[in-house]
CSV table of C-alpha atoms and ligand atoms in Angstrom, one decimal:
chain,number,residue,atom,x,y,z
A,16,MET,CA,313.4,-2.7,242.3
A,17,ARG,CA,313.0,1.0,241.8
A,18,PHE,CA,310.9,0.7,238.5
A,19,ARG,CA,307.6,-0.7,238.8
A,20,THR,CA,305.9,1.1,235.8
A,21,VAL,CA,307.1,1.6,232.3
A,22,CYS,CA,305.6,3.0,229.3
A,23,VAL,CA,307.0,1.8,225.8
A,24,LEU,CA,306.4,3.8,222.8
A,25,GLY,CA,306.3,1.9,219.5
A,26,LEU,CA,305.4,-1.9,219.4
A,27,GLY,CA,307.3,-3.0,216.6
A,28,TYR,CA,310.1,-5.2,216.0
A,29,ILE,CA,311.8,-4.1,219.2
A,30,GLY,CA,309.4,-2.3,221.2
A,31,LEU,CA,307.0,-5.2,221.5
A,32,PRO,CA,309.5,-7.8,222.6
A,33,THR,CA,310.9,-5.4,225.1
A,34,ALA,CA,307.6,-4.4,226.6
A,35,SER,CA,306.5,-8.1,226.7
A,36,SER,CA,309.7,-8.8,228.5
A,37,PHE,CA,309.2,-6.0,231.2
A,38,ALA,CA,305.7,-7.2,231.7
A,39,THR,CA,306.6,-11.0,232.0
A,40,HIS,CA,309.3,-9.7,234.7
A,41,GLY,CA,306.7,-8.1,236.8
A,42,LEU,CA,306.7,-4.5,235.7
A,43,ARG,CA,303.4,-2.8,234.7
A,44,VAL,CA,303.6,-1.9,231.2
A,45,HIS,CA,301.7,0.6,229.1
A,46,GLY,CA,302.6,0.0,225.4
A,47,VAL,CA,301.8,2.7,222.7
A,48,ASP,CA,301.5,2.5,219.2
A,49,THR,CA,300.1,5.2,216.6
A,50,ASP,CA,299.0,2.1,214.2
A,51,PRO,CA,295.5,1.0,215.2
A,52,GLN,CA,296.0,-2.2,213.5
A,53,VAL,CA,298.9,-3.1,215.6
A,54,LEU,CA,296.7,-2.4,218.7
A,55,ARG,CA,293.8,-4.2,217.4
A,56,GLU,CA,296.0,-7.4,216.8
A,57,LEU,CA,297.3,-7.1,220.1
A,58,ARG,CA,294.0,-6.7,221.8
A,59,GLU,CA,293.0,-9.7,219.8
A,60,GLY,CA,295.5,-11.9,221.4
A,61,GLY,CA,298.8,-11.7,219.1
A,62,ILE,CA,300.3,-10.4,216.2
A,63,ARG,CA,300.8,-11.8,212.7
A,64,ASN,CA,303.8,-12.2,210.7
A,65,ARG,CA,306.7,-11.4,213.1
A,66,GLU,CA,309.6,-13.2,214.5
A,67,ALA,CA,309.5,-16.8,215.8
A,68,GLY,CA,308.4,-16.8,219.6
A,69,LEU,CA,307.4,-13.2,219.6
A,70,GLN,CA,303.7,-13.9,219.3
A,71,GLU,CA,303.9,-16.3,222.1
A,72,LEU,CA,305.9,-13.8,224.3
A,73,ALA,CA,303.2,-10.9,223.7
A,74,ARG,CA,300.6,-13.2,224.7
A,75,VAL,CA,301.9,-14.4,227.8
A,76,ALA,CA,302.7,-10.6,228.7
A,77,LEU,CA,299.0,-9.7,227.8
A,78,ALA,CA,297.5,-12.6,229.8
A,79,SER,CA,299.7,-11.7,232.6
A,80,GLY,CA,297.6,-8.6,233.2
A,81,ASN,CA,300.8,-6.7,233.4
A,82,PHE,CA,300.7,-5.5,229.9
A,83,GLU,CA,298.0,-2.9,228.4
A,84,VAL,CA,298.2,-1.2,225.0
A,85,GLY,CA,296.8,2.3,223.9
A,86,GLU,CA,297.2,5.1,221.5
A,87,ARG,CA,298.7,7.5,224.0
A,88,PRO,CA,301.3,7.3,226.7
A,89,VAL,CA,300.2,7.5,230.5
A,90,GLU,CA,302.2,8.4,233.3
A,91,ALA,CA,305.1,5.8,234.2
A,92,GLU,CA,308.3,5.8,236.3
A,93,ALA,CA,310.2,5.1,233.0
A,94,PHE,CA,309.4,5.7,229.3
A,95,VAL,CA,311.0,3.7,226.5
A,96,ILE,CA,311.1,5.2,223.0
A,97,ALA,CA,311.4,2.2,220.3
A,98,VAL,CA,309.9,4.0,217.1
A,99,PRO,CA,311.4,3.7,213.5
A,100,THR,CA,314.1,6.0,212.4
A,101,PRO,CA,314.1,5.5,208.6
A,102,VAL,CA,316.5,7.4,206.3
A,103,ARG,CA,314.9,9.9,203.8
A,104,ARG,CA,315.5,10.4,200.2
A,105,ASP,CA,318.4,12.8,200.8
A,106,ARG,CA,319.8,10.2,202.9
A,107,ARG,CA,319.5,12.1,206.2
A,108,ALA,CA,317.9,10.4,209.2
A,109,ASP,CA,314.0,11.0,209.5
A,110,LEU,CA,313.6,11.6,213.1
A,111,GLN,CA,309.9,12.4,212.9
A,112,HIS,CA,308.7,9.5,214.9
A,113,VAL,CA,311.2,10.1,217.8
A,114,GLU,CA,310.2,13.8,218.0
A,115,ALA,CA,306.4,12.9,218.1
A,116,ALA,CA,307.1,10.3,220.7
A,117,ALA,CA,309.0,12.8,222.9
A,118,GLU,CA,306.2,15.3,222.4
A,119,ALA,CA,303.7,12.8,223.5
A,120,ILE,CA,305.6,12.1,226.6
A,121,VAL,CA,306.1,15.8,227.7
A,122,PRO,CA,302.5,15.9,229.5
A,123,HIS,CA,303.2,12.9,231.5
A,124,LEU,CA,306.8,13.6,232.6
A,125,ARG,CA,307.3,13.8,236.3
A,126,PRO,CA,310.4,14.5,238.5
A,127,GLY,CA,312.7,11.5,238.9
A,128,ASN,CA,311.3,9.7,235.7
A,129,LEU,CA,313.7,8.0,233.3
A,130,VAL,CA,313.4,8.3,229.5
A,131,MET,CA,315.4,5.8,227.4
A,132,LEU,CA,315.7,6.1,223.8
A,133,GLU,CA,316.4,2.8,221.7
A,134,SER,CA,315.8,3.9,218.2
A,135,THR,CA,318.9,4.1,216.0
A,136,CYS,CA,319.7,7.7,215.5
A,137,PRO,CA,322.6,9.9,214.4
A,138,PRO,CA,325.1,10.7,217.2
A,139,GLY,CA,323.9,13.4,219.3
A,140,THR,CA,320.3,12.7,219.0
A,141,THR,CA,319.6,12.1,222.6
A,142,LEU,CA,321.3,15.2,223.9
A,143,GLY,CA,320.7,17.5,220.9
A,144,THR,CA,317.0,16.5,219.9
A,145,LEU,CA,315.3,14.3,222.7
A,146,GLY,CA,316.6,16.4,225.7
A,147,PRO,CA,315.3,19.8,224.5
A,148,ILE,CA,311.7,18.4,223.5
A,149,LEU,CA,311.4,16.7,227.0
A,150,GLU,CA,312.4,19.9,228.7
A,151,LYS,CA,309.2,21.3,227.3
A,152,SER,CA,307.6,19.7,230.4
A,153,GLY,CA,309.6,22.3,232.4
A,154,LEU,CA,311.9,19.7,234.0
A,155,LYS,CA,315.7,20.0,233.5
A,156,ALA,CA,317.3,16.9,231.8
A,157,GLY,CA,319.8,15.3,234.3
A,158,ALA,CA,318.8,17.5,237.1
A,159,GLU,CA,315.0,16.7,237.2
A,160,PHE,CA,314.5,13.7,235.0
A,161,LEU,CA,316.9,10.9,233.8
A,162,LEU,CA,317.7,10.5,230.2
A,163,ALA,CA,319.8,7.6,228.3
A,164,TYR,CA,320.2,6.0,225.1
A,165,THR,CA,320.4,2.3,224.5
A,166,PRO,CA,320.9,0.8,221.3
A,167,GLU,CA,319.0,-2.7,220.3
A,168,ARG,CA,321.5,-5.1,219.0
A,169,ALA,CA,319.4,-8.2,218.6
A,170,LEU,CA,319.6,-10.2,215.2
A,171,PRO,CA,316.3,-10.6,213.4
A,172,GLY,CA,315.8,-14.4,213.5
A,173,LYS,CA,317.3,-14.7,216.7
A,174,LEU,CA,315.6,-11.6,218.3
A,175,LEU,CA,314.4,-13.0,221.5
A,176,GLN,CA,317.4,-14.8,222.5
A,177,GLU,CA,319.8,-11.9,221.7
A,178,LEU,CA,317.4,-9.4,223.5
A,179,VAL,CA,318.2,-11.2,226.8
A,180,GLU,CA,321.6,-12.5,226.3
A,181,ASN,CA,323.5,-9.9,224.1
A,182,ALA,CA,325.7,-7.4,226.3
A,183,ARG,CA,323.6,-4.1,226.3
A,184,VAL,CA,325.3,-0.7,226.1
A,185,ILE,CA,323.7,2.1,228.0
A,186,GLY,CA,324.7,5.7,227.6
A,187,GLY,CA,323.5,8.1,229.8
A,188,ILE,CA,323.4,12.1,229.6
A,189,ASP,CA,325.1,11.7,233.1
A,190,ARG,CA,326.1,8.8,235.2
A,191,ARG,CA,322.8,8.7,237.3
A,192,SER,CA,320.8,8.5,234.0
A,193,ALA,CA,323.1,5.4,232.8
A,194,GLU,CA,322.9,3.8,236.3
A,195,ALA,CA,319.0,4.2,236.2
A,196,GLY,CA,318.9,2.7,232.7
A,197,SER,CA,320.8,-0.3,233.8
A,198,GLU,CA,318.6,-0.9,236.8
A,199,LEU,CA,315.5,-0.9,234.4
A,200,TYR,CA,317.0,-3.3,231.7
A,201,ARG,CA,318.3,-5.5,234.4
A,202,THR,CA,314.9,-6.8,234.8
A,203,PHE,CA,315.3,-9.0,231.9
A,204,VAL,CA,318.8,-8.7,230.4
A,205,ARG,CA,321.1,-11.3,231.4
A,206,GLY,CA,324.0,-10.1,229.3
A,207,GLU,CA,326.6,-7.6,230.5
A,208,ILE,CA,325.4,-4.3,230.9
A,209,LEU,CA,328.0,-1.7,229.9
A,210,LEU,CA,327.7,2.1,231.0
A,211,THR,CA,328.8,4.9,228.9
A,212,ASP,CA,327.8,8.5,227.7
A,213,ALA,CA,324.7,8.8,225.4
A,214,THR,CA,326.5,10.0,222.2
A,215,THR,CA,329.1,7.0,222.4
A,216,ALA,CA,326.3,4.7,222.9
A,217,GLU,CA,324.6,6.2,219.8
A,218,MET,CA,327.8,5.9,217.9
A,219,VAL,CA,328.6,2.2,219.0
A,220,LYS,CA,325.3,1.1,217.4
A,221,LEU,CA,326.3,2.9,214.1
A,222,MET,CA,329.7,1.5,214.1
A,223,GLU,CA,328.4,-2.0,214.6
A,224,ASN,CA,326.2,-2.0,211.7
A,225,THR,CA,328.6,0.2,209.4
A,226,SER,CA,331.3,-2.4,210.1
A,227,ARG,CA,329.2,-5.2,208.9
A,228,ASP,CA,328.2,-3.1,205.8
A,229,VAL,CA,331.9,-2.4,205.1
A,230,ASN,CA,332.7,-5.9,205.5
A,231,ILE,CA,329.9,-7.2,203.3
A,232,ALA,CA,331.0,-4.9,200.6
A,233,LEU,CA,334.5,-6.2,200.9
A,234,ALA,CA,333.3,-9.6,200.5
A,235,ASN,CA,331.3,-8.6,197.4
A,236,GLU,CA,334.3,-6.8,195.9
A,237,PHE,CA,336.3,-9.9,196.4
A,238,SER,CA,333.7,-11.8,194.5
A,239,ARG,CA,333.8,-9.8,191.4
A,240,LEU,CA,337.7,-9.8,191.6
A,241,ALA,CA,337.5,-13.5,191.9
A,242,GLU,CA,335.4,-13.9,188.9
A,243,GLN,CA,337.6,-11.7,186.8
A,244,ILE,CA,340.8,-13.3,187.9
A,245,GLY,CA,339.6,-16.9,187.7
A,246,VAL,CA,339.4,-17.9,191.3
A,247,ASP,CA,336.8,-19.5,193.3
A,248,VAL,CA,336.0,-16.8,195.9
A,249,TRP,CA,334.4,-19.4,198.4
A,250,GLU,CA,337.4,-21.4,198.5
A,251,ALA,CA,339.6,-18.4,198.8
A,252,VAL,CA,337.5,-16.9,201.5
A,253,ARG,CA,337.6,-20.2,203.4
A,254,LEU,CA,341.3,-20.5,203.3
A,255,ALA,CA,341.9,-16.9,204.2
A,256,ASN,CA,339.7,-17.3,207.3
A,257,GLN,CA,341.9,-20.0,208.5
A,258,HIS,CA,344.2,-17.2,209.5
A,259,PRO,CA,343.7,-16.3,213.4
A,260,ARG,CA,342.8,-12.8,212.8
A,261,ILE,CA,340.8,-12.7,209.5
A,262,ASN,CA,337.0,-13.2,209.1
A,263,ILE,CA,335.8,-12.4,205.7
A,264,LEU,CA,331.9,-12.5,205.4
A,265,ARG,CA,329.9,-14.0,202.6
A,266,PRO,CA,329.6,-12.4,199.3
A,267,GLY,CA,326.0,-12.3,198.0
A,268,PRO,CA,323.5,-10.4,195.7
A,269,GLY,CA,323.8,-7.3,198.1
A,270,ALA,CA,323.3,-6.3,201.7
A,271,GLY,CA,319.6,-5.5,202.8
A,272,GLY,CA,317.2,-5.2,205.6
A,273,HIS,CA,316.1,-2.0,207.5
A,274,CYS,CA,319.4,-1.7,209.5
A,275,ILE,CA,322.7,-2.4,207.6
A,276,VAL,CA,321.6,-0.4,204.6
A,277,VAL,CA,320.5,2.5,206.7
A,278,ASP,CA,322.6,3.1,209.7
A,279,PRO,CA,326.0,3.8,207.9
A,280,TRP,CA,324.0,7.0,206.2
A,281,PHE,CA,323.6,8.4,209.8
A,282,LEU,CA,327.5,8.6,210.2
A,283,VAL,CA,327.6,10.0,206.6
A,284,GLU,CA,325.3,12.7,207.6
A,285,ALA,CA,327.5,13.6,210.6
A,286,ALA,CA,330.6,14.2,208.4
A,287,PRO,CA,330.3,13.5,204.6
A,288,GLU,CA,333.9,14.5,204.1
A,289,LEU,CA,335.2,12.2,206.7
A,290,THR,CA,333.3,9.2,205.4
A,291,PRO,CA,334.5,8.1,201.8
A,292,LEU,CA,335.0,4.4,202.9
A,293,ILE,CA,331.5,4.2,204.3
A,294,GLN,CA,330.0,5.7,201.2
A,295,GLN,CA,332.0,3.7,198.9
A,296,ALA,CA,330.8,0.6,200.8
A,297,ARG,CA,327.1,1.5,200.3
A,298,ALA,CA,327.8,2.1,196.6
A,299,VAL,CA,329.6,-1.4,196.3
A,300,ASN,CA,326.9,-3.2,198.0
A,301,ASP,CA,324.0,-1.3,196.3
A,302,GLY,CA,325.5,-2.1,193.0
A,303,GLN,CA,325.9,-5.9,193.7
A,304,PRO,CA,322.3,-6.8,192.6
A,305,ALA,CA,323.1,-5.4,189.2
A,306,HIS,CA,326.2,-7.6,189.1
A,307,ALA,CA,324.1,-10.6,190.1
A,308,ALA,CA,321.6,-9.8,187.2
A,309,LYS,CA,324.3,-9.5,184.9
A,310,LEU,CA,325.6,-12.9,185.9
A,311,ILE,CA,322.2,-14.5,185.5
A,312,GLU,CA,321.9,-12.8,181.9
A,313,THR,CA,325.3,-14.3,181.0
A,314,ALA,CA,324.2,-17.8,182.2
A,315,LEU,CA,321.0,-17.5,180.0
A,316,GLY,CA,322.5,-15.9,177.0
A,317,LYS,CA,319.8,-13.1,177.1
A,318,LEU,CA,317.0,-12.1,179.5
A,319,GLN,CA,314.4,-11.2,176.9
A,320,GLY,CA,311.5,-13.8,176.9
A,321,ARG,CA,313.7,-16.2,179.3
A,322,ARG,CA,311.7,-17.9,182.1
A,323,VAL,CA,313.4,-17.7,185.4
A,324,ALA,CA,312.4,-19.2,188.7
A,325,ALA,CA,313.6,-16.8,191.5
A,326,LEU,CA,314.1,-18.7,194.8
A,327,GLY,CA,313.6,-16.4,197.7
A,328,LEU,CA,312.7,-12.7,198.2
A,329,ALA,CA,313.7,-12.3,202.0
A,330,TYR,CA,316.6,-9.9,202.8
A,331,LYS,CA,318.3,-13.0,204.4
A,332,PRO,CA,317.7,-16.4,205.3
A,333,ALA,CA,314.9,-18.0,207.5
A,334,VAL,CA,313.2,-14.6,207.9
A,335,ASN,CA,309.9,-13.3,206.4
A,336,ASP,CA,311.1,-9.7,206.2
A,337,LEU,CA,311.5,-8.4,202.6
A,338,ARG,CA,312.5,-4.8,203.4
A,339,GLU,CA,315.4,-3.4,201.2
A,340,SER,CA,316.1,-7.0,200.1
A,341,PRO,CA,318.7,-7.3,197.3
A,342,ALA,CA,316.8,-10.5,196.1
A,343,ILE,CA,313.7,-8.1,195.0
A,344,GLU,CA,316.4,-5.7,193.3
A,345,VAL,CA,317.7,-8.5,191.3
A,346,VAL,CA,314.0,-9.5,190.4
A,347,ARG,CA,313.4,-6.2,189.1
A,348,LEU,CA,316.6,-5.9,187.1
A,349,LEU,CA,315.4,-9.2,185.5
A,350,VAL,CA,312.1,-8.0,184.6
A,351,THR,CA,313.3,-4.8,183.4
A,352,GLY,CA,315.9,-6.8,181.0
A,353,GLY,CA,312.5,-8.6,179.6
A,354,ALA,CA,312.7,-11.9,181.6
A,355,ARG,CA,309.4,-13.5,182.6
A,356,VAL,CA,310.2,-14.1,186.4
A,357,ARG,CA,308.3,-16.5,189.0
A,358,THR,CA,309.1,-15.7,192.6
A,359,PHE,CA,308.6,-18.1,195.5
A,360,GLU,CA,309.4,-17.0,199.2
A,361,PRO,CA,308.5,-19.8,201.5
A,362,TYR,CA,308.6,-17.6,204.5
A,363,ALA,CA,306.0,-15.1,203.2
A,364,PRO,CA,304.4,-17.1,200.3
A,365,GLU,CA,301.8,-14.2,199.5
A,366,ARG,CA,304.6,-11.8,198.9
A,367,GLY,CA,305.9,-11.0,195.5
A,368,ALA,CA,307.9,-8.7,193.6
A,369,GLU,CA,306.8,-5.8,191.0
A,370,GLY,CA,306.4,-7.3,187.3
A,371,ALA,CA,307.0,-10.9,188.5
A,372,GLU,CA,304.4,-13.5,189.1
A,373,THR,CA,304.1,-14.7,192.7
A,374,VAL,CA,303.7,-18.4,193.2
A,375,GLY,CA,303.1,-20.4,196.3
A,376,SER,CA,305.4,-23.4,195.7
A,377,LEU,CA,308.6,-24.6,194.4
A,378,GLU,CA,306.9,-26.7,191.8
A,379,GLU,CA,304.8,-24.0,190.5
A,380,ALA,CA,308.2,-21.7,190.5
A,381,VAL,CA,310.2,-24.0,188.2
A,382,ALA,CA,307.4,-25.4,186.0
A,383,GLY,CA,308.3,-24.3,182.5
A,384,ALA,CA,311.5,-22.4,183.6
A,385,ASP,CA,314.7,-22.0,181.7
A,386,ALA,CA,316.7,-21.1,184.7
A,387,VAL,CA,316.4,-21.5,188.3
A,388,VAL,CA,318.1,-19.0,190.7
A,389,LEU,CA,319.1,-19.2,194.2
A,390,LEU,CA,318.5,-15.5,195.5
A,391,VAL,CA,318.2,-16.3,199.3
A,392,ASP,CA,319.9,-19.4,201.1
A,393,HIS,CA,316.9,-20.5,203.1
A,394,PRO,CA,317.8,-24.1,204.5
A,395,GLU,CA,315.0,-25.5,202.3
A,396,PHE,CA,316.8,-24.3,199.3
A,397,ILE,CA,320.2,-25.0,200.2
A,398,GLU,CA,319.1,-28.7,200.5
A,399,LEU,CA,317.4,-28.9,197.0
A,400,ASP,CA,318.0,-32.1,195.1
A,401,PRO,CA,319.0,-31.0,191.4
A,402,GLN,CA,317.8,-34.5,190.3
A,403,LEU,CA,314.4,-33.5,191.3
A,404,LEU,CA,314.5,-30.0,189.7
A,405,ALA,CA,315.7,-31.8,186.5
A,406,ARG,CA,312.5,-33.6,186.6
A,407,ALA,CA,310.5,-30.6,187.3
A,408,MET,CA,311.7,-28.0,184.9
A,409,PRO,CA,312.6,-28.0,181.1
A,410,GLY,CA,315.5,-25.6,181.4
A,411,ARG,CA,319.1,-26.6,182.5
A,412,VAL,CA,320.5,-23.3,183.8
A,413,ALA,CA,321.1,-22.8,187.5
A,414,VAL,CA,322.6,-19.6,189.1
A,415,ASP,CA,323.6,-19.7,192.6
A,416,LEU,CA,324.1,-16.2,194.1
A,417,ARG,CA,324.9,-17.5,197.6
A,418,GLY,CA,327.5,-20.0,197.2
A,419,ARG,CA,325.5,-22.9,198.5
A,420,TRP,CA,325.0,-25.4,195.7
A,421,ASN,CA,327.2,-28.3,195.1
A,422,MET,CA,328.8,-28.0,191.6
A,423,PRO,CA,329.2,-32.0,190.9
A,424,ALA,CA,325.8,-32.6,192.2
A,425,TRP,CA,324.1,-30.0,189.8
A,426,SER,CA,326.4,-31.1,186.7
A,427,ALA,CA,325.4,-34.7,187.3
A,428,ALA,CA,322.0,-33.7,187.1
A,429,GLY,CA,322.6,-32.1,183.7
A,430,PHE,CA,322.7,-28.5,184.7
A,431,SER,CA,324.9,-25.7,183.9
A,432,LEU,CA,325.6,-24.2,187.3
A,433,LYS,CA,326.8,-20.5,187.5
A,434,VAL,CA,327.9,-19.4,191.0
A,435,LEU,CA,328.6,-15.9,192.1
A,436,GLY,CA,332.1,-15.4,192.8
A,437,LEU,CA,333.3,-18.4,191.1
A,438,GLY,CA,335.8,-17.5,188.3
A,439,THR,CA,336.6,-20.2,185.9
A,440,ALA,CA,339.8,-18.9,184.0
A,441,ASN,CA,341.9,-21.2,186.1
A,442,ALA,CA,339.5,-24.2,186.0
B,22,LIG,N1,325.0,-10.5,204.4
B,22,LIG,C1,325.9,-10.9,203.5
B,22,LIG,N2,327.0,-11.4,203.8
B,22,LIG,C2,327.3,-11.9,205.0
B,22,LIG,C3,326.3,-11.5,206.2
B,22,LIG,C4,325.2,-10.8,205.8
B,22,LIG,O1,325.6,-10.5,202.3
B,22,LIG,O2,328.1,-12.8,205.4
B,22,LIG,C5,323.6,-9.6,204.3
B,22,LIG,C6,322.4,-10.4,204.5
B,22,LIG,O3,322.2,-11.4,203.4
B,22,LIG,C7,321.5,-9.3,204.6
B,22,LIG,C8,322.5,-8.1,205.1
B,22,LIG,O4,323.7,-8.6,205.1
B,22,LIG,O5,320.9,-8.9,203.3
B,22,LIG,C9,322.1,-7.9,206.6
B,22,LIG,O6,322.0,-9.1,207.4
B,22,LIG,P1,322.7,-9.4,208.7
B,22,LIG,O7,322.3,-10.7,209.4
B,22,LIG,O8,324.2,-8.9,208.7
B,22,LIG,O9,322.1,-8.1,209.7
B,22,LIG,P2,320.6,-7.7,210.1
B,22,LIG,O10,320.4,-6.4,209.4
B,22,LIG,O11,319.7,-8.9,210.1
B,22,LIG,O12,320.9,-7.5,211.7
B,22,LIG,C10,321.8,-6.3,212.1
B,22,LIG,C11,322.8,-7.1,213.2
B,22,LIG,N3,323.9,-6.1,213.2
B,22,LIG,C12,325.3,-6.6,213.3
B,22,LIG,O13,325.3,-7.8,213.2
B,22,LIG,C13,326.4,-5.8,213.7
B,22,LIG,C14,321.9,-7.0,214.5
B,22,LIG,O14,322.8,-7.3,215.5
B,22,LIG,C15,321.3,-5.6,214.7
B,22,LIG,O15,320.6,-5.6,216.0
B,22,LIG,C16,320.4,-5.2,213.5
B,22,LIG,O16,321.2,-5.2,212.2
B,22,LIG,C17,319.6,-3.9,213.7
B,22,LIG,O17,318.6,-4.0,214.0
B,22,LIG,O18,320.3,-2.9,213.7
């Protein structure tokens, strides 16, 4: 193996499992993070509040003696940058962390080193932004050091499995750089490794998440149409998906998380005039919480003074990540409309939403409630027994924003159930 030492900058949701995986596969890894709390937690033997299995992997890596952490990079044969690239208020990419990481590498860069960028970036960042900063070392990109981009594609909730098993795209600024990247990641990646150029690899990542966003927007638009026309969108989607070339996604209260709602903007930034569809999809998904809140208001007659039990705040099922969660936006709109909302998020029971009361159990959430609302389809909420809820709360209004609750069962328990995307004109 050509690489024996690697320095990973950014020990977040991708950097940490990547660094740990290199270490557990025999490389000597120096992990860098600018957040002292992250370093403290790791030095104390683990991290809190992250993806299932990650804590254990990090512990094994640290215990192996191959993984140490610090505030600054050190010399290494390969550098991996995995820092956040949020979107700014003006909806352009904020590359300050990538730039700072590159600057920090400059003094340690030696001839023959490989630098890999993993952060999601607008097309052209590796060549146009990262390369020139690294060249401040006096070394020429391509000729004297190798430079490549590889997008992370692992799904939160299945991160550790997908990190290893997914196909990985590696785009070099030249062929040698891509091949070197392939050699480095082959350490732990079992999926296929596909080589291309750096800008294509950047575009691939953005296309994947934009495609998902546009398809979620389409599903959400179908749900609004179905309500208007008087069709059950869930039934219609199920039937349409029997077609061999159709795979419509699930409608819901909107799209959230730190990827799907951010990445499309990096393509818009590249050419606003060429991206009307992408921009429209963002608008549809961003407008869906308001549509969901309206549905709840209709079910209750009015929001003012009504007591609502809001089930789930995470951005999707079975994760404790609340970033950009549409559920939080729905709660905000309910509170703004005058409702008294109690939230319960079983995957992060201490977390709440502004203006709402945070409770740590389902029983507390529904006690005294006029309505119960399914915001996130966590498995434990899908399975809820309506008879049990009928005994635990005075109200008989239920709203399902995820198409998970069974109408006959809820009706039998005395509830009036309103389901997003369920039009009733034809019923
Ligand atoms: N959602 C729907 N309906 C669906 C599917 C999703 O409303 O049918 C919503 C979810 O509830 C959530 C949002 O979309 O709010 C995003 O969830 P997700 O599971 O689609 O995606 P993420 O953000 O957790 O992870 C995505 C993945 N990208 C793709 O599937 C193309 C993952 O592979 C990426 O690694 C990740 O973004 C990332 O980090 O970029």
